[in-house]
Tab-separated table of C-alpha atoms and ligand atoms in Angstrom:
chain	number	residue	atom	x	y	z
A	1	UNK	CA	0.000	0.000	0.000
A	2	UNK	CA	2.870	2.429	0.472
A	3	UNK	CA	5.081	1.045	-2.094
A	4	UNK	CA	8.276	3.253	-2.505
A	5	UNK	CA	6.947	5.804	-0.403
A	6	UNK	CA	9.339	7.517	2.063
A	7	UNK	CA	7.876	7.802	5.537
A	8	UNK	CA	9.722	9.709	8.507
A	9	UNK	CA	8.262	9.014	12.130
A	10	UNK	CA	8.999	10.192	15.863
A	11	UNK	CA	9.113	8.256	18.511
A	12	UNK	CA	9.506	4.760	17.225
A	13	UNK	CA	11.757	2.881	19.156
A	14	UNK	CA	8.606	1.422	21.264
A	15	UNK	CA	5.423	1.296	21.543
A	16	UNK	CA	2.839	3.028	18.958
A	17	UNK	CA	5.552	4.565	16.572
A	18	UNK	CA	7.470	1.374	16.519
A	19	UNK	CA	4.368	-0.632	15.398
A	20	UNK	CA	3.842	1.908	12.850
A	21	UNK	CA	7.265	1.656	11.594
A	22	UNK	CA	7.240	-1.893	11.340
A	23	UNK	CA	3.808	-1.743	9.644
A	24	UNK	CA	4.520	0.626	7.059
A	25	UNK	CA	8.150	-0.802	6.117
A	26	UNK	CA	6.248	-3.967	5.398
A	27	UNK	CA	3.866	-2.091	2.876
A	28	UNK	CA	6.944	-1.355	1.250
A	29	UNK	CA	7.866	2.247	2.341
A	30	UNK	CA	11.109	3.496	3.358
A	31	UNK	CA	10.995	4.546	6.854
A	32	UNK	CA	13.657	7.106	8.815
A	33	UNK	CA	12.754	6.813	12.379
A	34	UNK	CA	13.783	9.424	15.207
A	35	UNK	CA	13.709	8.669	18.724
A	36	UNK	CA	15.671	10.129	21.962
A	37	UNK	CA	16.686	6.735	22.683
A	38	UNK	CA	19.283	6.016	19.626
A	39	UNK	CA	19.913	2.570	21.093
A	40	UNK	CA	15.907	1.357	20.654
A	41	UNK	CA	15.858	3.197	17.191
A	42	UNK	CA	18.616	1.271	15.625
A	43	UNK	CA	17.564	-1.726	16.718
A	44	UNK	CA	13.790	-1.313	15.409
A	45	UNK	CA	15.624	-0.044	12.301
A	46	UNK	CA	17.723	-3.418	12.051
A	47	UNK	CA	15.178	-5.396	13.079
A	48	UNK	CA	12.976	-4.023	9.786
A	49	UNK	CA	15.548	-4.274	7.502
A	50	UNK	CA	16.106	-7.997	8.766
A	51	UNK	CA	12.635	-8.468	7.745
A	52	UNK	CA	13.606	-7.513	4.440
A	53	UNK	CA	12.349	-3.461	4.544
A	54	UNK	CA	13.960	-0.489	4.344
A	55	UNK	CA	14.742	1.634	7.526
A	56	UNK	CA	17.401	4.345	8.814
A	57	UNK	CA	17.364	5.411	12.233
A	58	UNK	CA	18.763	8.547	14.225
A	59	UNK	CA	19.341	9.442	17.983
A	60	UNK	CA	17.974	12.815	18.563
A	61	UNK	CA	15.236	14.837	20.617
A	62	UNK	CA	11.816	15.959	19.172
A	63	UNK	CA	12.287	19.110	21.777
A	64	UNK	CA	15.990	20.534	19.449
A	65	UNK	CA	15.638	21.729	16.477
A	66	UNK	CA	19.356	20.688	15.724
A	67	UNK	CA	18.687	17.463	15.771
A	68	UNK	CA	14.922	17.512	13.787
A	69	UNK	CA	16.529	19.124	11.489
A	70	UNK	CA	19.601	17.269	10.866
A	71	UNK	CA	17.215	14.681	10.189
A	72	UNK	CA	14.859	15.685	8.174
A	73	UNK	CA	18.217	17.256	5.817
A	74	UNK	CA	18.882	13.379	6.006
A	75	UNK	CA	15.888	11.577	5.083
A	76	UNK	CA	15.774	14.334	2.009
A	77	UNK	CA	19.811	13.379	0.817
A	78	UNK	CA	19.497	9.787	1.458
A	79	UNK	CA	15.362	9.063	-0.141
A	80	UNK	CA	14.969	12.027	-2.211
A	81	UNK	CA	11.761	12.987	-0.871
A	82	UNK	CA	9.148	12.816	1.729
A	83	UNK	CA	5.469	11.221	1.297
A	84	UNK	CA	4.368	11.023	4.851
A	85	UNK	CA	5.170	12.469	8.208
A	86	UNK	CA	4.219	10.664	11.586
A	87	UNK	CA	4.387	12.617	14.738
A	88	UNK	CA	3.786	10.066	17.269
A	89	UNK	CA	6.782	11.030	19.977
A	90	UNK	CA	5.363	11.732	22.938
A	91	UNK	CA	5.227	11.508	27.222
A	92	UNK	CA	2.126	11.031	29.584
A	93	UNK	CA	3.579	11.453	32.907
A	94	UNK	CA	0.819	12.243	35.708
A	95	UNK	CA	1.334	14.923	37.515
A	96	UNK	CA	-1.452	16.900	40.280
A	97	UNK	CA	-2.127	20.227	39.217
A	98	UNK	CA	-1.633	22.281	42.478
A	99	UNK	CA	1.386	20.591	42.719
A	100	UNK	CA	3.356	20.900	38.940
A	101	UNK	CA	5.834	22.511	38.585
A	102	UNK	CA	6.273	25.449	35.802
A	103	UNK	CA	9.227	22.967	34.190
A	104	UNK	CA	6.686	19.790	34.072
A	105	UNK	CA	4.213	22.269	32.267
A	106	UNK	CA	7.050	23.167	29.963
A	107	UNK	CA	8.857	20.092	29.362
A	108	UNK	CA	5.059	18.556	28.941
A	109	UNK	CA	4.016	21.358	26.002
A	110	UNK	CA	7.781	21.115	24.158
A	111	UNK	CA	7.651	17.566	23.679
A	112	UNK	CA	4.135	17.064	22.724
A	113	UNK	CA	3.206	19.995	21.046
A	114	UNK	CA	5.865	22.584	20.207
A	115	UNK	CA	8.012	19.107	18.427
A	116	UNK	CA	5.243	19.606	16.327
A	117	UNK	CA	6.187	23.047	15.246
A	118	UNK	CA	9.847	21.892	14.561
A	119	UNK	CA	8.920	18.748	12.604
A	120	UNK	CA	6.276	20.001	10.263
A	121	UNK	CA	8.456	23.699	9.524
A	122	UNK	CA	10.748	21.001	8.701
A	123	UNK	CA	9.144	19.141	6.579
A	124	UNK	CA	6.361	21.200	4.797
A	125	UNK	CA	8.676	23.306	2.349
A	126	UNK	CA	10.066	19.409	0.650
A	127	UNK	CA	5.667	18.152	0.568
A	128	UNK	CA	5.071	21.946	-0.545
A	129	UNK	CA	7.421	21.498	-3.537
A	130	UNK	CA	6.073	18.112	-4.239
A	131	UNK	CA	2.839	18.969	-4.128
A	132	UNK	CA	1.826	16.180	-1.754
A	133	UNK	CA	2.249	14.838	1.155
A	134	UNK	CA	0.729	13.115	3.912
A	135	UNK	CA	1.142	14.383	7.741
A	136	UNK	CA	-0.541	12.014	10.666
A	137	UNK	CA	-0.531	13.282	14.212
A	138	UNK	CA	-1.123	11.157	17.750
A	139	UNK	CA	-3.387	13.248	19.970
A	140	UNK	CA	-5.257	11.259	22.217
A	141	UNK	CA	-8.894	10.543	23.278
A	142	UNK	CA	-8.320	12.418	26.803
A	143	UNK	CA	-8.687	15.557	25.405
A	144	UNK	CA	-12.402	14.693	24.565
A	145	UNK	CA	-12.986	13.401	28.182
A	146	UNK	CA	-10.416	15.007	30.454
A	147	UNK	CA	-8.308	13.173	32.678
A	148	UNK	CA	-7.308	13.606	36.508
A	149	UNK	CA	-4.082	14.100	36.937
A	150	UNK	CA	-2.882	14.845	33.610
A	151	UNK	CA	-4.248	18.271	33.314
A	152	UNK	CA	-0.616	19.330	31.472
A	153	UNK	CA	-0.784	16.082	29.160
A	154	UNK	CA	-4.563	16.677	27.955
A	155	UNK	CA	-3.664	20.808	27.077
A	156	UNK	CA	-0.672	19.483	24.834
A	157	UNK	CA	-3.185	17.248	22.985
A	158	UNK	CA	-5.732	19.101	22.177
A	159	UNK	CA	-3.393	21.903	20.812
A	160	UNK	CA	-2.679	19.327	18.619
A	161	UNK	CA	-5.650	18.792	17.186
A	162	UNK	CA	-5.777	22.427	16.870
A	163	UNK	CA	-2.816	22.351	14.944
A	164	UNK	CA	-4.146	19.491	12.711
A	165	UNK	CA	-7.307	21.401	11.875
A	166	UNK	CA	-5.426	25.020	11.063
A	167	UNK	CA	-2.943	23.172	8.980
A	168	UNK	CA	-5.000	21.436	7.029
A	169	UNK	CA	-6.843	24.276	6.381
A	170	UNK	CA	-3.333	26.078	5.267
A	171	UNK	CA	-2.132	23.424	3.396
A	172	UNK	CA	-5.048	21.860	1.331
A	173	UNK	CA	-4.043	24.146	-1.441
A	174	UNK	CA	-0.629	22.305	-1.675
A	175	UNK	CA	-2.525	18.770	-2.049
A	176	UNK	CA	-1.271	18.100	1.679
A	177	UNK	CA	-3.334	15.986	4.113
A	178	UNK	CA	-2.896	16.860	7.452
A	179	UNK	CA	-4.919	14.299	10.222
A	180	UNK	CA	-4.984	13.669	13.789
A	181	UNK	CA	-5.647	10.095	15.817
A	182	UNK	CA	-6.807	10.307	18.930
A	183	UNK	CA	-5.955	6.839	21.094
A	184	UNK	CA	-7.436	5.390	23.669
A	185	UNK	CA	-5.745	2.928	26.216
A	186	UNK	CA	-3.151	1.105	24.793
A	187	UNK	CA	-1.639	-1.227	25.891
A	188	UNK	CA	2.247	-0.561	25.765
A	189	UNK	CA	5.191	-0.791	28.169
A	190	UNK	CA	4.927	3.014	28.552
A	191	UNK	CA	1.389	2.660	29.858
A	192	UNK	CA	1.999	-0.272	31.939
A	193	UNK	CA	4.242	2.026	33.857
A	194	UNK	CA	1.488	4.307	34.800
A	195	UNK	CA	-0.694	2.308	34.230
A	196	UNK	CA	-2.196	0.208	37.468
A	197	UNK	CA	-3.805	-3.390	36.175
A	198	UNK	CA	-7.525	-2.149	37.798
A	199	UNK	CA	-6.901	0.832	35.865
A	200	UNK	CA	-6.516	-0.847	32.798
A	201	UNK	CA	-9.479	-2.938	33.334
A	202	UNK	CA	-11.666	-0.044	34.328
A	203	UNK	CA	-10.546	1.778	31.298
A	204	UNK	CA	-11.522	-1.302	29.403
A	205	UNK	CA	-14.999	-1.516	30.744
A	206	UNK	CA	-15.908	1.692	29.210
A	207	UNK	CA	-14.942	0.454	25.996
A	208	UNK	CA	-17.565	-0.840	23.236
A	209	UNK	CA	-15.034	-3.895	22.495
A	210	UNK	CA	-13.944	-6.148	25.364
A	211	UNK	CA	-10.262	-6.231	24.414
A	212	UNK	CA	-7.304	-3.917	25.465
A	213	UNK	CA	-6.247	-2.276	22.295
A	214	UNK	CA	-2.478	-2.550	20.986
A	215	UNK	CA	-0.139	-0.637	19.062
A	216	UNK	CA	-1.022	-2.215	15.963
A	217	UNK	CA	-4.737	-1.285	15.793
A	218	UNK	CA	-3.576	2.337	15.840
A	219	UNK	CA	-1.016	1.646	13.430
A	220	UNK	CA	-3.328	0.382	11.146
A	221	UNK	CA	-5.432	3.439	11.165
A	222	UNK	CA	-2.095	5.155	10.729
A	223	UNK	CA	-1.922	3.400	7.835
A	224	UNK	CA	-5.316	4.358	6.198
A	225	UNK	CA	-4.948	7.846	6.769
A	226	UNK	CA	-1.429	8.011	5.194
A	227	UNK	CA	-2.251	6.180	2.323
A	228	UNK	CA	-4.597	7.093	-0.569
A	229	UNK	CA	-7.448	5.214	0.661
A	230	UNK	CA	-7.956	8.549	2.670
A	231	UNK	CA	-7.520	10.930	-0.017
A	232	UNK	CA	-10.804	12.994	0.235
A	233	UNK	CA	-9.801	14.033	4.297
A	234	UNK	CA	-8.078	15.974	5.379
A	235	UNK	CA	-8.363	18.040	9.261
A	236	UNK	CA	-9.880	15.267	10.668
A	237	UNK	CA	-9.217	13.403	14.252
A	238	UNK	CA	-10.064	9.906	14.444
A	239	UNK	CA	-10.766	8.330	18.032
A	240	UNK	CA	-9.125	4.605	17.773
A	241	UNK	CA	-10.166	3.432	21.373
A	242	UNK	CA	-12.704	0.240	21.210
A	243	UNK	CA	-15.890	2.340	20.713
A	244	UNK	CA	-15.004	4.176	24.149
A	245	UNK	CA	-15.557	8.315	22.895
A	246	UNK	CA	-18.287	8.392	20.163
A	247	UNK	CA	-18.056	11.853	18.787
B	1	NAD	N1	-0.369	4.281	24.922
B	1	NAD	C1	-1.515	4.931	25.023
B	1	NAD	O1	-2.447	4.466	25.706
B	1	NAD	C2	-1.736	6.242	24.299
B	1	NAD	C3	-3.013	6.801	24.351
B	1	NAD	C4	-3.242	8.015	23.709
B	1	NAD	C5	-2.225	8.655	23.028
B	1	NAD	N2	-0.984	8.091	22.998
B	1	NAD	C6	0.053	8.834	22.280
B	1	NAD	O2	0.699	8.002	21.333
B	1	NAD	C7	2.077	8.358	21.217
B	1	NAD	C8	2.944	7.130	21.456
B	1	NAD	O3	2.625	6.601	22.736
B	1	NAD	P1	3.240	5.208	23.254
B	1	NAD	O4	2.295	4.677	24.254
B	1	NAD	O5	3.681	4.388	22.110
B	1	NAD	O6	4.510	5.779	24.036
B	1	NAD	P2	5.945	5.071	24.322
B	1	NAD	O7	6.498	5.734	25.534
B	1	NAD	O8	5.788	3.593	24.298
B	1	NAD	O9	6.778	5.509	23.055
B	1	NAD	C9	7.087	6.860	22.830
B	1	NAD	C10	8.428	6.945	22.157
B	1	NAD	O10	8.708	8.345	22.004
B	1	NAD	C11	10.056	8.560	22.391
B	1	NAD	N3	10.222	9.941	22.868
B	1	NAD	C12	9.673	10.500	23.975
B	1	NAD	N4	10.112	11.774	24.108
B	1	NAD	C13	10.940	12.012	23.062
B	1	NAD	C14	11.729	13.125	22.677
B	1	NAD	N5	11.750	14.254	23.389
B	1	NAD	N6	12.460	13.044	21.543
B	1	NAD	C15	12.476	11.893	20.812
B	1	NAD	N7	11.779	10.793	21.153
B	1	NAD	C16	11.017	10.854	22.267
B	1	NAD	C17	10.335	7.559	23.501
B	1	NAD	O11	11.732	7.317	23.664
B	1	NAD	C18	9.569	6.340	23.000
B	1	NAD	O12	10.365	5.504	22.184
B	1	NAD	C19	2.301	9.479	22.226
B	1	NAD	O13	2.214	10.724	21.574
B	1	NAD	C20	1.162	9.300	23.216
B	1	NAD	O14	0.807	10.483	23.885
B	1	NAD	C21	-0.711	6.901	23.621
């Protein structure tokens, strides 16, 4: 489905981005993956290209420009050009209110929202001159419902879904396709750090489908919207949490 294509994603050394990394490289796209830990990136990279795909990874933080840069300059020398962007990197600490600190506000909106910012800057000018280009964005359901403690975490994804929506607006004269997913639980070793098992059940129970979802059934939806089975949207946020949100 993405044959030839050249895909960059954040964040995929675990979790979500990983399983969309994985996913796309065996639809046949080239995939540059960034992630802060270079060690986990290399060895998703290695691992794909042991499958027989194509994949080049880099060390570097979402939060420096330097180093979103550097690779972005990269993926353009080495593939030639850029089809799709992916920005899935991303934290979920909790944190009380009353008791975060200015820094955990900070550190919270730079790495969820403002990589954003650096990313797409980044890449927008190369899908500009093509003329296309396909940008998917991880949000998150929370922002529909709220969630105690993570008042920090929900603010930094629903600015992205206000980014998603302004975007697409600015860039649907260029033929680019900018779209948000918004998660539910998933079940990753991220969340099973935060995570508590009753949590994860409760969370379940408020789902449509019995099941806790995994990285794949996001990446899947990933893949629809960065393919051109989803050519006529564009600004859209898609929940992709077992019938939990319904609007
Ligand atoms: N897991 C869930 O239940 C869930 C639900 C809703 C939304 N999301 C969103 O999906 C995305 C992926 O979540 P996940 O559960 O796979 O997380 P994860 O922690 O398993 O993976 C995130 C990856 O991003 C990388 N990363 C974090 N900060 C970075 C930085 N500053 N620079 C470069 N890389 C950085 C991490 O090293 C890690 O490899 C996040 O944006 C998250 O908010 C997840």
């Amino acid at each position: 489905m993405l044959r030839d294509r050249v895909a960059l994603i954040t964040g995929a050394a675990t979790g979500i981005g990983e399983a969309i990394a994985r996913l796309f490289a065996s639809q046949g796209a080239q995939v540059h993956i960034l992630d802060r830990d270079a060690d986990g990136c290399k060895r998703v990279a290695e691992s794909i290209c042991a499958d027989g795909g194509a994949a080049f990874a880099a060390g570097g933080d979402v939060r420096s420009s330097d180093d979103v840069n550097a690779w972005v300059r990269g993926a353009i020398e080495r593939s030639g050009r850029i089809d799709i962007l992916v920005n899935n990197a991303g934290i979920y600490p909790r944190q009380a209110f009353l008791s975060m600190a200015e820094e955990q506000w900070d550190v919270m909106q730079d790495t969820n929202l403002k990589s954003m910012f650096r990313t797409l800057q980044a890449v927008l000018p190369q899908m500009v001159a093509q003329r296309s280009g396909k940008v998917v964005n991880l949000s998150s359901v929370t922002f529909h419902l709220g969630m105690n403690p993570m008042s920090h975490y929900v603010t930094s994804k629903g600015g992205v879904i206000g980014l998603t929506r302004s975007l697409a607006r600015e860039m649907g004269e260029h033929n680019i396709h900018i779209n948000c997913i918004t998660p539910g639980a998933i079940k990753t070793e991220a969340e099973a750090k935060v995570v508590t098992d009753e949590q994860a059940k409760a969370m379940m129970a408020a789902q449509s489908l019995r099941r806790r979802l995994l990285p794949l059934d996001v990446a899947r939806v990933c893949l629809f919207l960065s393919s051109e089975l989803s050519d006529g949207m564009t600004g859209q946020s898609l929940n992709v949490d077992g019938g939990w949100v319904m609007y």
